[in-house]
């Protein structure tokens, strides 16, 4: 399959059913996102504990962690990873997770898509990322100033493996694994879903029926604003990680 970028905006290509394998944000699509803001209830002001603020202040996942380095700047790249990590932190606070599980959810969210091969469905990318995470646990944890305990790695790898599998498609083995890492997994799946406002079709935007997270709806406005601000900032020339940090600061997450 050719990976040559197609001419045209993502919003136009999506309407034509011609989205390329690798997808990069453009001005027309960001304008369309802003013009289609849903009628959302305001999100509560985020109040993150120092531990989570410190994690979100770390450098974004480096390009070398991606199976396909060209995806580092794509729709499933570093900006998506950092926003998902931030949303996982917000949801962890809403669910009163302890420090260990909250930090584990943020770490898992940051690397959940790093072993994608493309920006389409790419079945099995969660399992590939989980295997990579288990093999590189010390490197990933050191990057975030965390300790790679066996429990943390099992919980994070489980959340990463299950993030791209719908709940209604869980096998018996998936259900068993989910039961061992339920809170972390549910938060990672919900945080990933909340960042879908970046996608160029309204029917692909967040839907609460696919997640198990009571704070999902109240976090939608924050999720939308993080996408819009960070993508505009990146298109204005900012580095991807810097663009997300700017959005996090503007929305008082950092």
mmCIF file of C-alpha atoms in Angstrom, residues 158-182 185-186 189 210 212:
data_model
loop_
_atom_site.group_PDB
_atom_site.id
_atom_site.type_symbol
_atom_site.label_atom_id
_atom_site.label_comp_id
_atom_site.label_asym_id
_atom_site.label_seq_id
_atom_site.Cartn_x
_atom_site.Cartn_y
_atom_site.Cartn_z
ATOM 1 C CA UNK A 158 -2.821 -4.625 30.477
ATOM 2 C CA UNK A 159 -4.404 -1.198 29.967
ATOM 3 C CA UNK A 160 -2.361 -0.645 26.820
ATOM 4 C CA UNK A 161 -3.240 -4.077 25.426
ATOM 5 C CA UNK A 162 -6.955 -3.649 26.029
ATOM 6 C CA UNK A 163 -7.319 -0.007 25.004
ATOM 7 C CA UNK A 164 -8.151 -0.807 21.354
ATOM 8 C CA UNK A 165 -10.509 -3.707 22.094
ATOM 9 C CA UNK A 166 -14.185 -2.775 22.612
ATOM 10 C CA UNK A 167 -15.642 -4.021 25.886
ATOM 11 C CA UNK A 168 -18.236 -6.067 24.040
ATOM 12 C CA UNK A 169 -15.463 -7.838 22.120
ATOM 13 C CA UNK A 170 -13.542 -8.929 25.236
ATOM 14 C CA UNK A 171 -12.696 -12.615 25.311
ATOM 15 C CA UNK A 172 -12.727 -14.592 28.543
ATOM 16 C CA UNK A 173 -8.985 -13.948 28.833
ATOM 17 C CA UNK A 174 -9.499 -10.218 28.230
ATOM 18 C CA UNK A 175 -12.157 -10.098 30.937
ATOM 19 C CA UNK A 176 -9.816 -11.844 33.352
ATOM 20 C CA UNK A 177 -6.987 -9.412 32.593
ATOM 21 C CA UNK A 178 -9.343 -6.445 32.845
ATOM 22 C CA UNK A 179 -10.442 -7.557 36.303
ATOM 23 C CA UNK A 180 -6.814 -7.351 37.451
ATOM 24 C CA UNK A 181 -6.322 -3.801 36.139
ATOM 25 C CA UNK A 182 -9.868 -2.482 35.918
ATOM 26 C CA UNK A 185 -7.701 0.233 32.033
ATOM 27 C CA UNK A 186 -11.059 2.009 32.172
ATOM 28 C CA UNK A 189 -9.758 3.696 27.394
ATOM 29 C CA UNK A 210 -18.185 2.933 24.442
ATOM 30 C CA UNK A 212 -17.038 2.907 31.473
#
